[in-house]
XYZ file of C-alpha atoms in Angstrom:
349
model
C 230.171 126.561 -12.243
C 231.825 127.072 -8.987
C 230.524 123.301 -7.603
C 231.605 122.199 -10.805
C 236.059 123.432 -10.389
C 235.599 122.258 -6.707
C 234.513 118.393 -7.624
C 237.370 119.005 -10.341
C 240.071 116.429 -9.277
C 242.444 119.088 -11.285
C 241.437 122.187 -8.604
C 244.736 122.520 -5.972
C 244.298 123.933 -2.614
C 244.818 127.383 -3.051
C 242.186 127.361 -5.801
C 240.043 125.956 -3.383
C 240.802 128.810 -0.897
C 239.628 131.134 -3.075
C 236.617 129.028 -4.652
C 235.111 128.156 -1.292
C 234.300 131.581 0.066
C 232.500 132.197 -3.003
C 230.876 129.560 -2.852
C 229.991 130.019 0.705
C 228.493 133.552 -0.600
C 226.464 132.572 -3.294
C 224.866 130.079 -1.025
C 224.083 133.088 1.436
C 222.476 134.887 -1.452
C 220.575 131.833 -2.355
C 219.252 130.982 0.862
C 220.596 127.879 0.431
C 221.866 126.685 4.449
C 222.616 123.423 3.613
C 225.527 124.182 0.887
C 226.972 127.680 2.992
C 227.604 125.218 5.483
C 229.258 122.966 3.871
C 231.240 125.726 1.970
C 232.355 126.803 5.337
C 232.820 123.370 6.822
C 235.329 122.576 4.028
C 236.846 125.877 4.357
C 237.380 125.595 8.064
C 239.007 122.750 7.478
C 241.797 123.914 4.930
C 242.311 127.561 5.972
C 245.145 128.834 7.198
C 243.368 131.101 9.165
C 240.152 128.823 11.063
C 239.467 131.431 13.692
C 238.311 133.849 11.019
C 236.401 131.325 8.825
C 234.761 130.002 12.245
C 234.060 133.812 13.009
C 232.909 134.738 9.724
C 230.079 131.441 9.474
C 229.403 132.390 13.116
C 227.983 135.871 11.975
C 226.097 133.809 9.051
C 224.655 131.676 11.130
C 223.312 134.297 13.694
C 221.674 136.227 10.483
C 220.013 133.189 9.507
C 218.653 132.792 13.279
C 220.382 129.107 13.282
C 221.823 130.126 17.087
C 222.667 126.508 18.296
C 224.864 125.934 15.285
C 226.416 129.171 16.259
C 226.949 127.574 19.616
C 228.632 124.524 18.064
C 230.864 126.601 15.952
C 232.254 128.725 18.403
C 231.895 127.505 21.556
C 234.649 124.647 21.744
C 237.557 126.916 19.779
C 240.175 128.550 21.231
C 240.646 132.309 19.681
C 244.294 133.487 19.890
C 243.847 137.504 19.412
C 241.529 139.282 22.498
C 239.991 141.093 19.133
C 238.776 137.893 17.882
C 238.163 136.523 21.105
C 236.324 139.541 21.412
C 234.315 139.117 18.514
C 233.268 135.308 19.039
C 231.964 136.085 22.618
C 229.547 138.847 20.532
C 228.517 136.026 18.813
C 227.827 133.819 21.472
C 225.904 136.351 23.670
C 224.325 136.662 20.952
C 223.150 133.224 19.992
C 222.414 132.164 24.009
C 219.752 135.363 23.488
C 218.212 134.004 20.208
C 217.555 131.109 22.156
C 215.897 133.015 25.134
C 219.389 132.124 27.846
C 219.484 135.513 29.034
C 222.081 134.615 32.352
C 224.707 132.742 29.553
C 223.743 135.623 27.386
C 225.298 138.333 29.702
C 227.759 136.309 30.749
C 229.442 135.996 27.703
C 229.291 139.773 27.104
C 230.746 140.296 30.095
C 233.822 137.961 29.456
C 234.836 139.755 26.341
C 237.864 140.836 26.822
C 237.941 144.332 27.894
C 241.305 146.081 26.622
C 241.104 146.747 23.005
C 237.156 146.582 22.590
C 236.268 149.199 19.232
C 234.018 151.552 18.942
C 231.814 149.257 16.963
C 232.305 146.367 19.741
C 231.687 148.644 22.294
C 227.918 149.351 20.785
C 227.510 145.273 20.107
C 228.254 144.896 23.706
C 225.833 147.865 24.707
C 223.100 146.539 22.540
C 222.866 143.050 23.387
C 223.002 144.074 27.325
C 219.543 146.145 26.773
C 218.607 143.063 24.683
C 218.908 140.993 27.750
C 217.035 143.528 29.888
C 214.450 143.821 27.314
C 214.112 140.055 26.286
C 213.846 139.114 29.846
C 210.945 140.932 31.050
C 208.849 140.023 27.584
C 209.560 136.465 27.627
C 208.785 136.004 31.449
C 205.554 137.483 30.122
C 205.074 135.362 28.050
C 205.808 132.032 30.048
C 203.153 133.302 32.647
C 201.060 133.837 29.181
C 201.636 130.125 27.856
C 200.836 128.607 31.567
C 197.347 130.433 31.768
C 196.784 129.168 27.889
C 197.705 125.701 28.599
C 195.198 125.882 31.655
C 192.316 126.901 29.684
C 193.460 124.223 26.886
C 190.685 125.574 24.238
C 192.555 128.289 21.959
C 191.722 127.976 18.657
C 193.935 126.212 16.224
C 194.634 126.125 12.309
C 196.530 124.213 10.357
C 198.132 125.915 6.956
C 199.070 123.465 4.332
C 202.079 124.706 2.627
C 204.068 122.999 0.005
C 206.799 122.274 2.704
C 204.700 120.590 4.847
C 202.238 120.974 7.566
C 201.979 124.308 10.018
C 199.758 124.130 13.286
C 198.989 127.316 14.944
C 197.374 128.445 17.942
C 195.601 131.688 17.960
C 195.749 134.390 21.041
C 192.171 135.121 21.256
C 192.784 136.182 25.155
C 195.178 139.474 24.019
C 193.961 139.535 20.136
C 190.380 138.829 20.196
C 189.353 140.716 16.938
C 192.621 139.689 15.036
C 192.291 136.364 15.608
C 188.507 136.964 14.755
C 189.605 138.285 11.459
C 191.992 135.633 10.919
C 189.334 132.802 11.308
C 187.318 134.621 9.046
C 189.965 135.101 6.398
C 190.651 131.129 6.635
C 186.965 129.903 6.855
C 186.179 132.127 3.231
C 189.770 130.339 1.885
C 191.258 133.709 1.786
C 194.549 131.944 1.990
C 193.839 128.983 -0.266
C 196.519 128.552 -3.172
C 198.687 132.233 -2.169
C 201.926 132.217 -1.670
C 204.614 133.609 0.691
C 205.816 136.822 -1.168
C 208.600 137.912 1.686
C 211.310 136.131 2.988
C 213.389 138.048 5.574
C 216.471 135.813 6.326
C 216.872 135.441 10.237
C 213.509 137.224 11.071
C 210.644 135.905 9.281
C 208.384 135.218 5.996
C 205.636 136.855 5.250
C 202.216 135.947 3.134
C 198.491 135.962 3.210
C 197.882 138.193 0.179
C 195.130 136.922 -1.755
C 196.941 138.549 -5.144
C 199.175 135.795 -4.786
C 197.090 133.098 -5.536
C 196.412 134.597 -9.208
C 199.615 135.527 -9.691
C 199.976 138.952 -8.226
C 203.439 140.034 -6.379
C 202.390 140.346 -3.442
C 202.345 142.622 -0.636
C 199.491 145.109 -1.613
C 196.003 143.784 -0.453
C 194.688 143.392 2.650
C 191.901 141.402 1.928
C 189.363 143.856 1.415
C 188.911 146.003 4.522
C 191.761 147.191 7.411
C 190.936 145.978 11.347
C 191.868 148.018 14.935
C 195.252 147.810 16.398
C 195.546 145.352 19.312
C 199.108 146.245 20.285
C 198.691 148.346 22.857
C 196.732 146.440 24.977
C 198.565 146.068 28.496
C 198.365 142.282 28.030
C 199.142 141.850 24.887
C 201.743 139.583 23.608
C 205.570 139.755 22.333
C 207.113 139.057 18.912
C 209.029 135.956 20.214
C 209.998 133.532 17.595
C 207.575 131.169 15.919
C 204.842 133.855 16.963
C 202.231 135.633 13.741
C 202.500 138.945 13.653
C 200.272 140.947 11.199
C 201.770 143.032 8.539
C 200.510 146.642 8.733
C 201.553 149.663 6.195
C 205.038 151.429 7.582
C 204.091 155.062 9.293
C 205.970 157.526 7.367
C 208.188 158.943 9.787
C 209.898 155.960 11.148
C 211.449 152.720 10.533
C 210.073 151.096 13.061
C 206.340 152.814 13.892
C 203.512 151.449 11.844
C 200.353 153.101 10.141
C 197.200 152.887 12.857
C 194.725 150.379 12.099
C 196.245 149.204 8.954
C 196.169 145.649 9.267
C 194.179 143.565 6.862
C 195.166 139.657 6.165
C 198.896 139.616 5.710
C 201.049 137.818 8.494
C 204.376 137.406 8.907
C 205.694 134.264 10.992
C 208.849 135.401 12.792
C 211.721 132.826 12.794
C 214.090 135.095 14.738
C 213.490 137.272 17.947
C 212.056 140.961 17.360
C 211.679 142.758 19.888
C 211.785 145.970 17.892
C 207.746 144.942 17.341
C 206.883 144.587 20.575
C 203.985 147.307 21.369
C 203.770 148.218 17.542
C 202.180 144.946 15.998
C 199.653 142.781 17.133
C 201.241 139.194 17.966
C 198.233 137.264 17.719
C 199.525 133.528 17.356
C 202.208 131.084 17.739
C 203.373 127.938 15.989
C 202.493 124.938 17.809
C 204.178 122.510 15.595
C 206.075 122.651 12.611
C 208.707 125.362 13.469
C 210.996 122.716 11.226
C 208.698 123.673 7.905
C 208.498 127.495 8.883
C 212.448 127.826 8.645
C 212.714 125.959 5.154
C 209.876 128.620 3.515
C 210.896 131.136 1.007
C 208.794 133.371 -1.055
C 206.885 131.503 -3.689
C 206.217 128.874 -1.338
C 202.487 128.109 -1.099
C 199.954 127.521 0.966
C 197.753 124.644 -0.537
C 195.120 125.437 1.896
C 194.436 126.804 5.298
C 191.864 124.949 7.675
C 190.253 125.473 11.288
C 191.175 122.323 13.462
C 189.303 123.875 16.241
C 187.641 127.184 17.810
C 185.597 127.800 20.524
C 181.938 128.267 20.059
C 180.823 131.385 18.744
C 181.223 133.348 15.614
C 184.649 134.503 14.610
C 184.301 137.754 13.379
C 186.180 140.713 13.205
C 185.159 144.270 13.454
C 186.193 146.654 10.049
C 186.995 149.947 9.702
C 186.548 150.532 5.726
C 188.708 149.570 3.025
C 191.815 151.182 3.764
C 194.269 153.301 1.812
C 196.687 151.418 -0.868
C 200.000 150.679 0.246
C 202.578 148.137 0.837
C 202.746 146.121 3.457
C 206.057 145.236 5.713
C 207.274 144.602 8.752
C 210.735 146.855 9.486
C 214.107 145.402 7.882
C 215.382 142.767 10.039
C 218.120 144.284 12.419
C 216.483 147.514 13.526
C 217.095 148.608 16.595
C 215.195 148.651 19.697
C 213.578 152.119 20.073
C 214.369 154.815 22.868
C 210.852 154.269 24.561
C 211.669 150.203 24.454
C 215.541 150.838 25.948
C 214.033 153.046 28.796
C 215.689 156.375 27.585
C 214.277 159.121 25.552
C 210.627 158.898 24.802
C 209.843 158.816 21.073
């Protein structure tokens, strides 16, 4: 109803002023990216007031991970108030550290100007500085990680089939041996044939693997018929970067962001966002070698027509089980949480 009063050739401006942030909204709820952009494209171009229309998609855009087009809002535009100034070089620092540019990152933090900063911008600033710290170390890690990968040149691969398109992973059987074990397994028995992703999380990731799914089940309950150990909290183990598999494991019921031991099953969640809340609570056991482009156009009730080794070294994949589990659900922490005390080198937990 809304697309149909803005193509309406009787609609005047200040009806479309007040149409196109609601359209911009309903888009957001939709996951629909393509038409909240062009709610806010059109809107940026009528408003009387672009700095907060640019500032408002800015924030949208971050959420949804999309941190270049963040960049291209913002970057170019001239704010005329230090509190929006203030606001847009949040943004930025935060975009230039969703795309792993830690030095532009800080930089832009630092630039914000620093008379009249709010409580509230204050902590933004704060945060994204230990973001910086934090990102830094875990994704020098993991460039020393990639090098000795692409050395060796014989990690396993899969390729899921979804109905977006194509999805090639490579599996970390260096850091994750018996996940990646268990994974193999789960795809050479067609575990994942026909399910469906059950969880989107917008700006972080979308989850599937349950094998209720593919009869019709909601999703988010079975682990495939037995739980596997931890591989975490190994010292080399790997960081929830994005376009990395994570496994879903049952929440621990005293925090947000601790999971149950050795709860892991088949689920997976393919991050399309950093996380770096994860890091040393979930086992990163993959990343996605190609098809990033399909990952970030999933959504729950997406499928995966089938799942498929494309190659594997040569033994059996296997992994060890520790009994059938307990019933529960299954879920990563809500996008957003914050890095703990034991991550941000302060209080232990």
């Amino acid at each position: 109803e809304i697309d149909t009063d803005l193509k309406a050739p009787t609609t005047d401006r200040d009806q479309m002023l007040r149409l196109l942030p609601a359209r911009a909204q309903t888009a957001i709820w939709l996951d629909d990216s393509d038409a909240m952009d062009a709610a806010f494209a059109k809107l940026l171009s009528m408003s009387n007031a672009p700095e907060a229309v640019a500032l408002a998609w800015g924030r949208e855009l971050n959420a949804e991970a999309r941190f270049e087009k963040t960049l291209e809002v913002l970057q170019a535009r001239e704010f005329t108030t230090d509190a929006r100034r203030i606001d847009a070089k949040i943004l930025i620092g935060d975009a230039y550290l969703g795309t792993n540019r830690f030095e532009p990152a800080q930089a832009a933090y630092n630039s914000a100007p620093a008379l009249g900063r709010t409580t509230d911008q204050l902590a933004r600033i704060a945060e994204g500085s230990r973001r910086v710290m934090f990102g830094r170390t875990l994704f020098n890690k993991e460039l020393s990680a990639i090098v000795k990968d692409q050395q060796k040149g014989d990690l396993p691969t899969v390729e899921l089939l979804t109905s977006k398109g194509a999805v090639i992973v490579e599996l970390f059987e260096d850091q994750a041996p018996n996940t990646v074990g268990n994974f193999i397994e789960h795809v050479e028995a067609g575990t994942y044939d026909g399910t469906s992703f059950h969880r989107f999380m917008r700006g972080f990731g979308i989850q599937g693997g349950d094998p209720a799914t593919a009869s019709g089940g909601a999703g988010g309950r079975s682990n495939g018929g037995w739980v596997i150990p931890d591989e975490h909290d190994r010292a080399d183990h790997r960081p929830p970067a994005a376009g990395r598999l994570v496994m879903a494991k049952q929440p621990a019921g005293d925090s947000m962001i601790k999971s149950a031991q050795n709860s892991a099953g088949c689920q997976f969640t393919i991050l399309t966002g950093p996380a770096e809340s994860l890091d040393g609570f979930y086992t990163v056991f993959g990343r996605v070698l190609d098809g990033m482009d399909v990952v970030r156009r999933l959504r729950a009730d997406d499928q995966i027509i089938r799942a498929g080794v494309l190659s594997k070294r040569n033994h059996e994949y296997r992994g060890v089980r520790l009994g059938q589990g307990a019933p529960g659900e299954y879920a990563l922490p809500r996008p957003g949480t914050p890095l703990s005390p034991a991550q941000t080198g302060e209080a232990g937990l």
